[in-house]
Amino acid sequence: MAAKREKSFQFVVIGGGIAGVTCVEELFTQVPSADVALVTAGPHIKAVTNFRQVSRTVEEFDVEERPSRVLQEKFPALTVIHSAVKALHSVETEDGGVFGYEKLCICSGGRPKLLIQDNPYVVGIRDTDSAQEFQKRLSKARRIVVVGNGGIALELVYEVEGCEVIWAVKDKAVGNTFFDAGAAQFLIPSLEAAKPQEAALCKRPRYTTEENSHKHGGWTNPGSALGPDWHQGIVLRGAEQVRQSDTSGECGSCYALHTHLPLFPVSSVGSWPVYIQLTNGKAFGCDVIVSAIGVVPNTHPFLPGNSFALAEDGGLQVNDHMLTSEPDVYAAGDVCTACWEASPLWHQMRLWTQARQMGCYAARCMAAGVLSKAVELDFCFELFSHQTRFFNYKVVLLGKFNAQGLGSDHELLVRCTKGREYVKVVLSGGRMVGAVLIGETDLEETFENLILNQMDLTPYGEELLNPNIDIEDYFD
Ligand code: FAD
């Protein structure tokens, strides 16, 4: 055990993902003379680049994995400590360091929920290391089973080539985390269609390092979660050297199985290395099972010896100032659960947009404490908004885009042009409360305004989505 090194900082941030890095950057904006330490397990940090505020709440940005020195060059007063935190009284790292703080922000992200622990055939994808491990396994695979229905599963079934993909989902529609059945129907033909040639450019350069993740108590210290372009620069090709578009029959095609979650993977029976049994009674042999069923907040090093209030999903509870139940300890990003009384049009989803927003707002709250300033809940928490790409379509989600929490108290208006756009509006009491926009609809700003101003749209009825009316002009 290395000798203990003790040092105190005004601000300590744990985690070099989007939440942690944004938090550090904003701390220096708020308090330029700040004394900040970033403690992170991985050798790289995640930087938000090309940030663009598309409208009041919709934002667009790229994420780049960079060596931490890039951050240190930008903020010479920043100390970066590359070691995993193993305990929190002061902050105690695995390499023997002990760091005191005035204010601390935990941004340690999450790790993939696995269907089953310690099964060599079940993989979760979270960071660059696990994506590369999956790529290695995939290169020898003839068939994989993808379990889950969120963004990662959606991207995988679209991107994987040269390998049969069986997609096991428990919901009635694929992509249910983001879409209803109508939107899923719109997207499904993209799975069978030829994919556009990828631009050779990888927007997010990756850096390699000699330093690997460290095993600690059977748990690998994770790097940062990957973002939406995580598969760029990684060839997701199986052992069958055929392009998905050239295939016929079963090779490279996807099956959406409307089942409940698989019960258990059963190893080593028959000719496949692993078999998975689904609750619809079917069993499939395959080479690899990808567990894409969500993340578990990375809280474990921080819990012993402290009394953090945890939310039902295992996240650190935070109030409307991103403060946990422990004094002077804040949290942001995938590790935390928003427990304030949220705006009726906002809900938490563990996405990189929210990791950025929470990291930034947490820093403002931490700085406000030091500067004795008041700070109000950031406007970004008024309305849920998320812009991304699925199956090469631009996707914008606003408010209660899937009528979350509305029960039967809502109506839907839908406009769909096959292969071009899918527009869905959620109305409650005649007012717009959510929208799904797939394709180049150019409607995000107008719909965001209509949602935020809660105008009574009853007089417009279905005309609201009439393609012959320039709605932007109409409501200007
Ligand atoms: P992370 O990015 O996970 O960062 C956590 C940081 O904490 C890391 O630097 C890690 O090294 C460090 N750390 C962890 N434990 C410790 C410790 N004990 N001590 C010190 N440091 C520690 N979101 C989208 O919006 N759109 C998408 O399309 C999308 N696709 C995704 C695809 C994949 C494959 C994955 C895995 C996630 C995807 N996400 C997507 C989710 C998004 O990436 C996360 O919500 C976001 O990155 C969370 O940021 P974070 O900073 O909270 O955590």
Short mmCIF file of C-alpha atoms and ligand atoms in Angstrom, two decimals:
data_model
loop_
_atom_site.label_atom_id
_atom_site.label_comp_id
_atom_site.label_asym_id
_atom_site.label_seq_id
_atom_site.Cartn_x
_atom_site.Cartn_y
_atom_site.Cartn_z
CA MET A 1 0.00 0.00 0.00
CA ALA A 2 1.45 3.37 -1.03
CA ALA A 3 2.08 6.00 1.67
CA LYS A 4 -0.85 8.35 2.15
CA ARG A 5 -0.56 11.75 0.45
CA GLU A 6 -2.88 14.36 1.90
CA LYS A 7 -3.99 17.56 0.21
CA SER A 8 -7.05 19.80 0.37
CA PHE A 9 -8.88 21.54 -2.42
CA GLN A 10 -11.72 24.04 -2.57
CA PHE A 11 -13.56 21.89 -5.10
CA VAL A 12 -13.11 18.20 -5.86
CA VAL A 13 -14.92 16.58 -8.80
CA ILE A 14 -14.97 12.79 -9.17
CA GLY A 15 -15.29 11.44 -12.72
CA GLY A 16 -13.89 12.51 -16.08
CA GLY A 17 -17.05 11.88 -18.11
CA ILE A 18 -19.28 14.57 -19.58
CA ALA A 19 -20.82 15.53 -16.23
CA GLY A 20 -17.50 15.78 -14.38
CA VAL A 21 -15.62 17.63 -17.12
CA THR A 22 -18.47 20.11 -17.66
CA CYS A 23 -18.60 20.64 -13.91
CA VAL A 24 -14.86 21.45 -13.81
CA GLU A 25 -15.14 23.85 -16.74
CA GLU A 26 -18.08 25.68 -15.24
CA LEU A 27 -16.38 25.93 -11.82
CA PHE A 28 -13.53 27.83 -13.48
CA THR A 29 -16.03 30.05 -15.29
CA GLN A 30 -17.82 30.88 -12.05
CA VAL A 31 -14.73 31.17 -9.86
CA PRO A 32 -11.69 31.82 -12.08
CA SER A 33 -9.33 31.61 -9.11
CA ALA A 34 -10.81 28.27 -8.02
CA ASP A 35 -8.64 25.51 -6.64
CA VAL A 36 -10.07 22.39 -8.32
CA ALA A 37 -9.08 18.71 -8.40
CA LEU A 38 -10.54 16.21 -10.85
CA VAL A 39 -10.20 12.62 -9.64
CA THR A 40 -10.92 10.09 -12.34
CA ALA A 41 -10.40 6.37 -12.75
CA GLY A 42 -9.79 6.34 -16.50
CA PRO A 43 -6.80 7.85 -18.28
CA HIS A 44 -8.96 9.96 -20.60
CA ILE A 45 -11.59 12.59 -20.15
CA LYS A 46 -14.66 13.39 -22.22
CA ALA A 47 -14.83 16.86 -23.72
CA VAL A 48 -17.93 18.47 -25.19
CA THR A 49 -17.07 20.13 -28.51
CA ASN A 50 -18.98 21.99 -31.23
CA PHE A 51 -21.70 22.91 -28.77
CA ARG A 52 -24.67 24.61 -30.43
CA GLN A 53 -27.83 25.81 -28.71
CA VAL A 54 -30.38 24.82 -31.37
CA SER A 55 -33.29 26.42 -29.54
CA ARG A 56 -34.07 27.43 -25.97
CA THR A 57 -33.71 23.88 -24.64
CA VAL A 58 -32.51 21.76 -27.57
CA GLU A 59 -28.76 21.49 -27.84
CA GLU A 60 -26.35 19.75 -30.16
CA PHE A 61 -22.74 18.82 -29.51
CA ASP A 62 -20.03 16.29 -30.17
CA VAL A 63 -18.12 14.42 -27.53
CA GLU A 64 -14.42 13.78 -27.81
CA GLU A 65 -12.31 11.47 -25.75
CA ARG A 66 -9.10 13.32 -24.89
CA PRO A 67 -6.05 12.95 -22.69
CA SER A 68 -6.60 14.85 -19.45
CA ARG A 69 -3.64 17.12 -20.13
CA VAL A 70 -5.85 18.97 -22.64
CA LEU A 71 -8.00 20.06 -19.69
CA GLN A 72 -4.97 20.93 -17.60
CA GLU A 73 -3.56 23.07 -20.41
CA LYS A 74 -6.85 24.96 -20.53
CA PHE A 75 -7.01 25.37 -16.74
CA PRO A 76 -3.49 25.48 -15.30
CA ALA A 77 -4.90 25.66 -11.75
CA LEU A 78 -6.58 22.26 -12.22
CA THR A 79 -5.06 19.19 -10.59
CA VAL A 80 -5.98 15.89 -12.29
CA ILE A 81 -5.60 12.76 -10.20
CA HIS A 82 -5.73 9.50 -12.13
CA SER A 83 -6.90 7.01 -9.60
CA ALA A 84 -10.20 5.48 -8.61
CA VAL A 85 -11.86 6.70 -5.47
CA LYS A 86 -12.21 3.79 -3.10
CA ALA A 87 -13.69 5.56 -0.08
CA LEU A 88 -15.27 8.84 0.81
CA HIS A 89 -14.69 10.46 4.19
CA SER A 90 -12.23 12.74 2.73
CA VAL A 91 -11.66 11.41 -0.79
CA GLU A 92 -9.43 8.36 -0.62
CA THR A 93 -7.96 6.96 -3.82
CA GLU A 94 -6.63 3.51 -4.64
CA ASP A 95 -3.07 4.79 -4.99
CA GLY A 96 -3.00 6.01 -1.39
CA GLY A 97 -4.00 9.66 -1.85
CA VAL A 98 -6.35 11.40 0.59
CA PHE A 99 -7.96 14.63 -0.55
CA GLY A 100 -9.99 17.05 1.52
CA TYR A 101 -12.58 19.35 -0.02
CA GLU A 102 -14.87 22.25 0.72
CA LYS A 103 -17.35 21.11 -1.93
CA LEU A 104 -17.38 17.80 -3.73
CA CYS A 105 -19.26 16.68 -6.84
CA ILE A 106 -19.65 12.96 -7.60
CA CYS A 107 -19.91 12.35 -11.36
CA SER A 108 -18.92 8.68 -11.47
CA GLY A 109 -21.51 7.67 -14.08
CA GLY A 110 -23.01 4.19 -14.29
CA ARG A 111 -22.05 0.70 -15.36
CA PRO A 112 -24.03 -1.68 -17.56
CA LYS A 113 -26.68 -3.80 -15.92
CA LEU A 114 -25.77 -7.38 -16.83
CA LEU A 115 -28.34 -10.12 -17.29
CA ILE A 116 -26.02 -12.34 -15.35
CA GLN A 117 -22.71 -11.61 -13.61
CA ASP A 118 -19.41 -13.26 -14.51
CA ASN A 119 -20.62 -15.17 -17.55
CA PRO A 120 -17.94 -14.94 -20.25
CA TYR A 121 -20.56 -14.95 -23.02
CA VAL A 122 -22.56 -12.00 -21.66
CA VAL A 123 -21.10 -8.58 -22.39
CA GLY A 124 -22.25 -5.06 -21.57
CA ILE A 125 -21.09 -2.03 -23.54
CA ARG A 126 -20.18 1.06 -21.62
CA ASP A 127 -16.80 2.50 -22.43
CA THR A 128 -14.10 2.30 -25.09
CA ASP A 129 -12.55 -0.79 -23.50
CA SER A 130 -15.80 -2.73 -23.39
CA ALA A 131 -16.70 -1.63 -26.95
CA GLN A 132 -13.34 -2.92 -28.18
CA GLU A 133 -13.81 -6.19 -26.30
CA PHE A 134 -17.21 -6.58 -27.94
CA GLN A 135 -15.70 -5.85 -31.36
CA LYS A 136 -13.13 -8.60 -30.81
CA ARG A 137 -15.84 -11.08 -29.85
CA LEU A 138 -18.07 -10.01 -32.71
CA SER A 139 -15.35 -10.56 -35.31
CA LYS A 140 -15.57 -14.31 -34.59
CA ALA A 141 -19.33 -14.46 -34.14
CA ARG A 142 -21.90 -15.97 -36.49
CA ARG A 143 -24.87 -15.02 -34.35
CA ILE A 144 -25.35 -12.64 -31.45
CA VAL A 145 -28.37 -11.97 -29.27
CA VAL A 146 -28.97 -8.35 -28.27
CA VAL A 147 -31.17 -7.96 -25.21
CA GLY A 148 -32.67 -4.57 -24.45
CA ASN A 149 -34.68 -1.88 -26.09
CA GLY A 150 -32.91 1.40 -25.44
CA GLY A 151 -30.53 3.49 -27.52
CA ILE A 152 -27.58 1.09 -27.35
CA ALA A 153 -29.64 -1.89 -28.55
CA LEU A 154 -31.14 0.22 -31.35
CA GLU A 155 -27.72 1.30 -32.57
CA LEU A 156 -26.29 -2.19 -32.34
CA VAL A 157 -28.92 -3.92 -34.40
CA TYR A 158 -28.51 -1.24 -37.03
CA GLU A 159 -24.73 -1.17 -37.10
CA VAL A 160 -23.72 -4.83 -36.81
CA GLU A 161 -22.93 -6.50 -40.12
CA GLY A 162 -21.83 -9.94 -41.23
CA CYS A 163 -23.55 -11.66 -38.37
CA GLU A 164 -27.04 -12.78 -37.57
CA VAL A 165 -28.61 -10.61 -34.90
CA ILE A 166 -31.45 -11.79 -32.71
CA TRP A 167 -33.00 -8.89 -30.89
CA ALA A 168 -34.90 -9.76 -27.73
CA VAL A 169 -37.20 -7.03 -26.44
CA LYS A 170 -39.77 -7.29 -23.72
CA ASP A 171 -41.98 -4.46 -24.98
CA LYS A 172 -44.59 -4.42 -27.69
CA ALA A 173 -42.51 -2.18 -29.92
CA VAL A 174 -38.81 -1.92 -30.64
CA GLY A 175 -37.00 1.17 -29.37
CA ASN A 176 -39.65 1.58 -26.72
CA THR A 177 -37.43 3.72 -24.48
CA PHE A 178 -37.60 6.44 -27.08
CA PHE A 179 -40.44 5.61 -29.40
CA ASP A 180 -43.99 4.39 -29.58
CA ALA A 181 -45.09 1.64 -31.96
CA GLY A 182 -45.73 4.13 -34.80
CA ALA A 183 -42.23 5.56 -34.73
CA ALA A 184 -40.77 2.06 -34.45
CA GLN A 185 -42.74 1.04 -37.53
CA PHE A 186 -41.34 4.03 -39.38
CA LEU A 187 -37.77 3.07 -38.45
CA ILE A 188 -37.89 -0.69 -38.97
CA PRO A 189 -37.46 -0.58 -42.79
CA SER A 190 -34.06 1.07 -42.15
CA LEU A 191 -32.89 -2.17 -40.60
CA GLU A 192 -33.36 -4.00 -43.86
CA ALA A 193 -32.34 -1.19 -46.20
CA ALA A 194 -28.81 -0.65 -47.50
CA LYS A 195 -26.92 1.65 -45.20
CA PRO A 196 -25.48 4.87 -46.56
CA GLN A 197 -21.70 4.72 -46.93
CA GLU A 198 -20.15 5.99 -43.72
CA ALA A 199 -17.97 9.02 -44.02
CA ALA A 200 -14.46 7.81 -43.24
CA LEU A 201 -14.11 10.58 -40.70
CA CYS A 202 -14.43 9.70 -37.05
CA LYS A 203 -15.75 12.72 -35.22
CA ARG A 204 -14.39 11.54 -31.90
CA PRO A 205 -10.73 10.73 -31.96
CA ARG A 206 -9.73 8.00 -29.55
CA TYR A 207 -6.50 7.96 -27.63
CA THR A 208 -4.81 4.80 -26.61
CA THR A 209 -2.71 4.40 -23.56
CA GLU A 210 -0.48 1.80 -22.05
CA GLU A 211 -2.43 2.17 -18.86
CA ASN A 212 -5.31 -0.27 -18.74
CA SER A 213 -8.34 -0.33 -16.50
CA HIS A 214 -7.55 -1.68 -13.07
CA LYS A 215 -9.34 -4.61 -11.58
CA HIS A 216 -10.46 -3.90 -8.09
CA GLY A 217 -12.33 -6.41 -6.01
CA GLY A 218 -13.72 -8.16 -9.10
CA TRP A 219 -14.95 -4.84 -10.44
CA THR A 220 -13.17 -3.02 -13.23
CA ASN A 221 -12.79 0.70 -12.75
CA PRO A 222 -14.78 2.02 -15.63
CA GLY A 223 -13.93 4.64 -18.16
CA SER A 224 -16.53 7.17 -19.27
CA ALA A 225 -19.72 6.11 -20.97
CA LEU A 226 -19.64 6.29 -24.70
CA GLY A 227 -21.83 8.72 -26.56
CA PRO A 228 -24.09 8.35 -29.58
CA ASP A 229 -21.25 7.93 -32.07
CA TRP A 230 -19.62 5.22 -30.00
CA HIS A 231 -19.49 2.79 -32.93
CA GLN A 232 -17.66 5.23 -35.20
CA GLY A 233 -14.18 4.02 -35.92
CA ILE A 234 -15.06 0.56 -34.60
CA VAL A 235 -15.85 -2.06 -37.23
CA LEU A 236 -18.91 -3.92 -35.99
CA ARG A 237 -18.57 -6.92 -38.26
CA GLY A 238 -19.18 -10.55 -37.47
CA ALA A 239 -17.45 -13.63 -38.81
CA GLU A 240 -19.65 -13.95 -41.90
CA GLN A 241 -18.01 -11.66 -44.44
CA VAL A 242 -21.18 -10.33 -45.99
CA ARG A 243 -22.62 -6.86 -45.83
CA GLN A 244 -26.02 -6.64 -44.28
CA SER A 245 -27.42 -5.20 -47.48
CA ASP A 246 -26.19 -8.20 -49.50
CA THR A 247 -27.73 -10.78 -47.29
CA SER A 248 -30.86 -12.73 -47.70
CA GLY A 249 -32.71 -15.02 -45.40
CA GLU A 250 -31.49 -14.94 -41.86
CA CYS A 251 -27.95 -13.78 -42.23
CA GLY A 252 -27.62 -10.26 -40.90
CA SER A 253 -31.30 -9.82 -40.36
CA CYS A 254 -32.86 -8.94 -37.05
CA TYR A 255 -35.72 -10.48 -35.21
CA ALA A 256 -37.64 -8.47 -32.70
CA LEU A 257 -38.96 -11.00 -30.28
CA HIS A 258 -41.89 -9.74 -28.32
CA THR A 259 -41.09 -11.48 -25.15
CA HIS A 260 -40.42 -10.82 -21.56
CA LEU A 261 -36.86 -10.55 -20.46
CA PRO A 262 -34.76 -13.64 -20.97
CA LEU A 263 -34.67 -15.77 -17.89
CA PHE A 264 -31.15 -17.03 -18.00
CA PRO A 265 -28.33 -17.75 -20.38
CA VAL A 266 -27.53 -21.47 -20.30
CA SER A 267 -23.94 -22.31 -21.13
CA SER A 268 -22.43 -25.12 -23.20
CA VAL A 269 -25.28 -27.25 -24.55
CA GLY A 270 -25.34 -28.20 -28.25
CA SER A 271 -23.18 -26.61 -30.91
CA TRP A 272 -23.30 -22.94 -29.83
CA PRO A 273 -21.14 -21.74 -26.98
CA VAL A 274 -24.14 -20.29 -25.16
CA TYR A 275 -27.92 -20.59 -25.33
CA ILE A 276 -30.42 -18.03 -24.18
CA GLN A 277 -33.90 -18.94 -23.15
CA LEU A 278 -36.62 -16.35 -23.47
CA THR A 279 -39.80 -16.18 -21.48
CA ASN A 280 -41.82 -16.77 -24.64
CA GLY A 281 -40.46 -20.30 -24.47
CA LYS A 282 -37.97 -19.96 -27.32
CA ALA A 283 -34.29 -20.68 -26.90
CA PHE A 284 -31.50 -19.53 -29.17
CA GLY A 285 -27.88 -20.55 -29.42
CA CYS A 286 -25.39 -17.80 -30.16
CA ASP A 287 -21.76 -16.75 -29.79
CA VAL A 288 -22.29 -13.65 -27.64
CA ILE A 289 -25.16 -12.12 -25.69
CA VAL A 290 -25.12 -8.33 -25.43
CA SER A 291 -26.80 -7.08 -22.32
CA ALA A 292 -28.13 -3.62 -23.21
CA ILE A 293 -30.72 -3.28 -20.48
CA GLY A 294 -29.58 -0.04 -18.93
CA VAL A 295 -27.10 1.14 -16.37
CA VAL A 296 -26.66 0.95 -12.62
CA PRO A 297 -25.40 4.16 -10.99
CA ASN A 298 -21.77 3.83 -9.89
CA THR A 299 -22.24 4.59 -6.21
CA HIS A 300 -20.54 1.69 -4.44
CA PRO A 301 -17.21 3.30 -3.41
CA PHE A 302 -19.05 6.20 -1.81
CA LEU A 303 -21.60 4.40 0.34
CA PRO A 304 -19.66 2.71 3.16
CA GLY A 305 -19.30 5.04 6.13
CA ASN A 306 -21.73 7.62 4.70
CA SER A 307 -25.49 7.87 4.76
CA PHE A 308 -26.40 8.89 1.25
CA ALA A 309 -30.11 8.74 0.49
CA LEU A 310 -30.52 6.49 -2.55
CA ALA A 311 -33.37 6.56 -5.04
CA GLU A 312 -35.25 3.44 -6.12
CA ASP A 313 -33.04 3.11 -9.20
CA GLY A 314 -29.94 3.11 -6.98
CA GLY A 315 -28.87 6.67 -7.88
CA LEU A 316 -27.69 9.23 -5.33
CA GLN A 317 -30.71 11.39 -4.55
CA VAL A 318 -30.11 15.04 -5.41
CA ASN A 319 -32.29 18.06 -4.64
CA ASP A 320 -32.93 21.05 -6.89
CA HIS A 321 -29.39 22.29 -6.13
CA MET A 322 -27.82 18.95 -7.14
CA LEU A 323 -26.98 18.43 -3.48
CA THR A 324 -27.03 14.90 -2.11
CA SER A 325 -28.19 14.11 1.40
CA GLU A 326 -24.59 14.57 2.64
CA PRO A 327 -23.50 18.15 3.38
CA ASP A 328 -21.35 19.80 0.67
CA VAL A 329 -21.54 16.69 -1.53
CA TYR A 330 -23.17 17.26 -4.91
CA ALA A 331 -23.77 14.73 -7.69
CA ALA A 332 -24.46 15.00 -11.44
CA GLY A 333 -24.95 12.78 -14.48
CA ASP A 334 -25.74 9.06 -14.60
CA VAL A 335 -24.80 8.50 -10.93
CA CYS A 336 -27.57 10.70 -9.55
CA THR A 337 -31.35 10.66 -9.48
CA ALA A 338 -33.20 13.97 -9.66
CA CYS A 339 -35.49 14.01 -6.62
CA TRP A 340 -36.83 17.52 -6.78
CA GLU A 341 -40.39 18.24 -7.79
CA ALA A 342 -39.80 18.30 -11.51
CA SER A 343 -41.57 20.48 -14.06
CA PRO A 344 -44.50 18.53 -15.59
CA LEU A 345 -42.66 18.66 -18.93
CA TRP A 346 -39.30 17.32 -17.74
CA HIS A 347 -38.12 13.91 -16.63
CA GLN A 348 -34.70 12.44 -16.06
CA MET A 349 -33.14 10.12 -18.63
CA ARG A 350 -29.53 8.99 -18.37
CA LEU A 351 -28.34 10.70 -21.53
CA TRP A 352 -25.32 12.78 -22.35
CA THR A 353 -27.38 15.97 -22.77
CA GLN A 354 -28.54 15.70 -19.18
CA ALA A 355 -25.04 14.74 -17.97
CA ARG A 356 -23.78 18.02 -19.46
CA GLN A 357 -26.65 20.08 -18.11
CA MET A 358 -26.42 18.60 -14.63
CA GLY A 359 -22.62 18.94 -14.48
CA CYS A 360 -22.89 22.59 -15.47
CA TYR A 361 -25.70 23.38 -13.06
CA ALA A 362 -24.02 21.51 -10.18
CA ALA A 363 -20.92 23.68 -10.66
CA ARG A 364 -23.04 26.83 -10.52
CA CYS A 365 -24.64 25.61 -7.30
CA MET A 366 -21.25 24.71 -5.77
CA ALA A 367 -19.83 28.10 -6.72
CA ALA A 368 -22.92 29.93 -5.46
CA GLY A 369 -22.32 28.38 -2.02
CA VAL A 370 -18.75 29.68 -1.97
CA LEU A 371 -19.70 33.11 -3.42
CA SER A 372 -22.78 33.38 -1.14
CA LYS A 373 -25.00 33.85 -4.19
CA ALA A 374 -28.49 32.46 -4.77
CA VAL A 375 -29.04 30.21 -7.76
CA GLU A 376 -32.31 29.14 -9.34
CA LEU A 377 -33.07 25.82 -11.02
CA ASP A 378 -31.70 26.04 -14.55
CA PHE A 379 -34.15 26.61 -17.38
CA CYS A 380 -33.01 23.40 -19.12
CA PHE A 381 -34.95 21.45 -16.47
CA GLU A 382 -38.23 23.08 -17.56
CA LEU A 383 -38.61 20.93 -20.66
CA PHE A 384 -37.15 17.56 -21.53
CA SER A 385 -35.37 17.80 -24.85
CA HIS A 386 -32.94 15.50 -26.59
CA GLN A 387 -31.51 15.55 -30.06
CA THR A 388 -29.77 12.50 -31.46
CA ARG A 389 -29.59 10.24 -34.52
CA PHE A 390 -31.04 6.78 -34.93
CA PHE A 391 -30.69 4.72 -38.10
CA ASN A 392 -29.22 7.80 -39.72
CA TYR A 393 -32.30 9.93 -39.07
CA LYS A 394 -32.18 13.09 -37.00
CA VAL A 395 -34.36 12.54 -33.93
CA VAL A 396 -35.68 15.26 -31.61
CA LEU A 397 -37.65 14.35 -28.51
CA LEU A 398 -39.50 17.02 -26.57
CA GLY A 399 -41.40 17.00 -23.28
CA LYS A 400 -43.60 13.97 -22.59
CA PHE A 401 -42.77 12.62 -26.03
CA ASN A 402 -44.13 9.19 -25.22
CA ALA A 403 -47.02 10.52 -23.12
CA GLN A 404 -45.06 9.46 -20.03
CA GLY A 405 -47.20 9.66 -16.92
CA LEU A 406 -50.27 10.94 -18.76
CA GLY A 407 -52.34 7.75 -18.59
CA SER A 408 -55.26 8.00 -20.98
CA ASP A 409 -55.45 11.75 -20.55
CA HIS A 410 -53.91 12.59 -23.90
CA GLU A 411 -54.39 12.44 -27.65
CA LEU A 412 -51.87 11.96 -30.41
CA LEU A 413 -51.53 13.58 -33.80
CA VAL A 414 -49.23 11.83 -36.26
CA ARG A 415 -47.88 12.71 -39.67
CA CYS A 416 -45.69 10.22 -41.43
CA THR A 417 -44.03 10.15 -44.85
CA LYS A 418 -42.38 6.80 -45.36
CA GLY A 419 -38.62 7.03 -45.51
CA ARG A 420 -38.66 10.79 -44.92
CA GLU A 421 -40.24 11.96 -41.69
CA TYR A 422 -42.31 10.96 -38.70
CA VAL A 423 -43.92 13.67 -36.63
CA LYS A 424 -45.91 12.92 -33.52
CA VAL A 425 -47.49 15.43 -31.21
CA VAL A 426 -48.82 14.62 -27.74
CA LEU A 427 -51.71 16.84 -26.63
CA SER A 428 -53.25 16.97 -23.18
CA GLY A 429 -56.25 19.19 -22.48
CA GLY A 430 -55.75 20.70 -25.96
CA ARG A 431 -52.20 21.81 -25.13
CA MET A 432 -49.02 20.37 -26.58
CA VAL A 433 -47.01 18.48 -23.97
CA GLY A 434 -44.62 16.45 -26.08
CA ALA A 435 -43.37 15.65 -29.56
CA VAL A 436 -41.27 13.15 -31.50
CA LEU A 437 -39.65 14.53 -34.63
CA ILE A 438 -37.80 12.08 -36.89
CA GLY A 439 -36.15 13.32 -40.07
CA GLU A 440 -35.41 16.87 -41.18
CA THR A 441 -38.73 18.28 -40.00
CA ASP A 442 -37.48 21.72 -38.96
CA LEU A 443 -40.27 21.84 -36.42
CA GLU A 444 -38.31 21.68 -33.18
CA GLU A 445 -38.25 25.38 -32.38
CA THR A 446 -41.92 25.98 -33.14
CA PHE A 447 -43.02 22.92 -31.18
CA GLU A 448 -40.75 23.78 -28.28
CA ASN A 449 -42.40 27.21 -28.11
CA LEU A 450 -45.88 25.69 -28.30
CA ILE A 451 -45.01 23.30 -25.48
CA LEU A 452 -43.42 25.98 -23.32
CA ASN A 453 -46.19 28.57 -23.76
CA GLN A 454 -48.95 25.95 -23.28
CA MET A 455 -51.20 27.68 -25.81
CA ASP A 456 -54.64 26.11 -26.26
CA LEU A 457 -54.40 24.41 -29.66
CA THR A 458 -57.94 23.04 -29.72
CA PRO A 459 -59.06 25.45 -32.50
CA TYR A 460 -56.38 24.12 -34.84
CA GLY A 461 -57.21 20.43 -34.47
CA GLU A 462 -55.49 18.20 -36.99
CA GLU A 463 -54.50 21.20 -39.08
CA LEU A 464 -51.59 21.48 -36.71
CA LEU A 465 -49.78 18.82 -38.73
CA ASN A 466 -51.12 19.76 -42.16
CA PRO A 467 -48.01 19.59 -44.37
CA ASN A 468 -49.40 22.36 -46.58
CA ILE A 469 -49.43 24.87 -43.75
CA ASP A 470 -46.17 26.54 -42.82
CA ILE A 471 -46.68 26.13 -39.13
CA GLU A 472 -43.54 28.05 -38.27
CA ASP A 473 -44.91 31.11 -40.07
CA TYR A 474 -48.35 30.54 -38.61
CA PHE A 475 -47.28 30.73 -34.99
CA ASP A 476 -44.58 33.32 -35.48
P1 FAD B 1 -19.63 8.70 -17.52
O1 FAD B 1 -19.47 9.26 -18.89
O2 FAD B 1 -19.88 7.25 -17.36
O3 FAD B 1 -18.31 9.09 -16.72
C1 FAD B 1 -18.02 8.57 -15.45
C2 FAD B 1 -16.59 8.92 -15.09
O4 FAD B 1 -16.35 8.56 -13.74
C3 FAD B 1 -15.55 8.18 -15.91
O5 FAD B 1 -14.53 9.08 -16.27
C4 FAD B 1 -15.01 7.11 -14.96
O6 FAD B 1 -13.68 6.77 -15.24
C5 FAD B 1 -15.13 7.85 -13.64
N1 FAD B 1 -15.26 6.99 -12.45
C6 FAD B 1 -16.16 6.00 -12.23
N2 FAD B 1 -15.97 5.49 -11.00
C7 FAD B 1 -14.97 6.18 -10.44
C8 FAD B 1 -14.30 6.13 -9.18
N3 FAD B 1 -14.61 5.26 -8.23
N4 FAD B 1 -13.27 6.99 -8.95
C9 FAD B 1 -12.90 7.89 -9.88
N5 FAD B 1 -13.50 7.99 -11.08
C10 FAD B 1 -14.51 7.15 -11.34
N6 FAD B 1 -26.51 9.15 -24.41
C11 FAD B 1 -27.10 9.93 -25.32
O7 FAD B 1 -27.52 11.03 -24.99
N7 FAD B 1 -27.26 9.53 -26.59
C12 FAD B 1 -26.79 8.34 -27.02
O8 FAD B 1 -26.96 8.00 -28.18
C13 FAD B 1 -26.09 7.52 -26.11
N8 FAD B 1 -25.54 6.39 -26.53
C14 FAD B 1 -24.83 5.64 -25.64
C15 FAD B 1 -24.17 4.50 -26.10
C16 FAD B 1 -23.44 3.71 -25.23
C17 FAD B 1 -22.75 2.48 -25.72
C18 FAD B 1 -23.40 4.07 -23.85
C19 FAD B 1 -22.68 3.21 -22.89
C20 FAD B 1 -24.04 5.21 -23.38
C21 FAD B 1 -24.76 6.00 -24.28
N9 FAD B 1 -25.38 7.17 -23.86
C22 FAD B 1 -26.00 7.96 -24.77
C23 FAD B 1 -25.40 7.57 -22.44
C24 FAD B 1 -24.38 8.65 -22.16
O9 FAD B 1 -23.14 8.27 -22.70
C25 FAD B 1 -24.29 8.83 -20.63
O10 FAD B 1 -25.56 9.19 -20.14
C26 FAD B 1 -23.32 9.94 -20.25
O11 FAD B 1 -22.10 9.78 -20.88
C27 FAD B 1 -23.14 9.96 -18.73
O12 FAD B 1 -22.12 10.85 -18.39
P2 FAD B 1 -21.49 10.85 -16.93
O13 FAD B 1 -20.44 11.93 -16.96
O14 FAD B 1 -22.55 10.92 -15.91
O15 FAD B 1 -20.81 9.43 -16.73
#
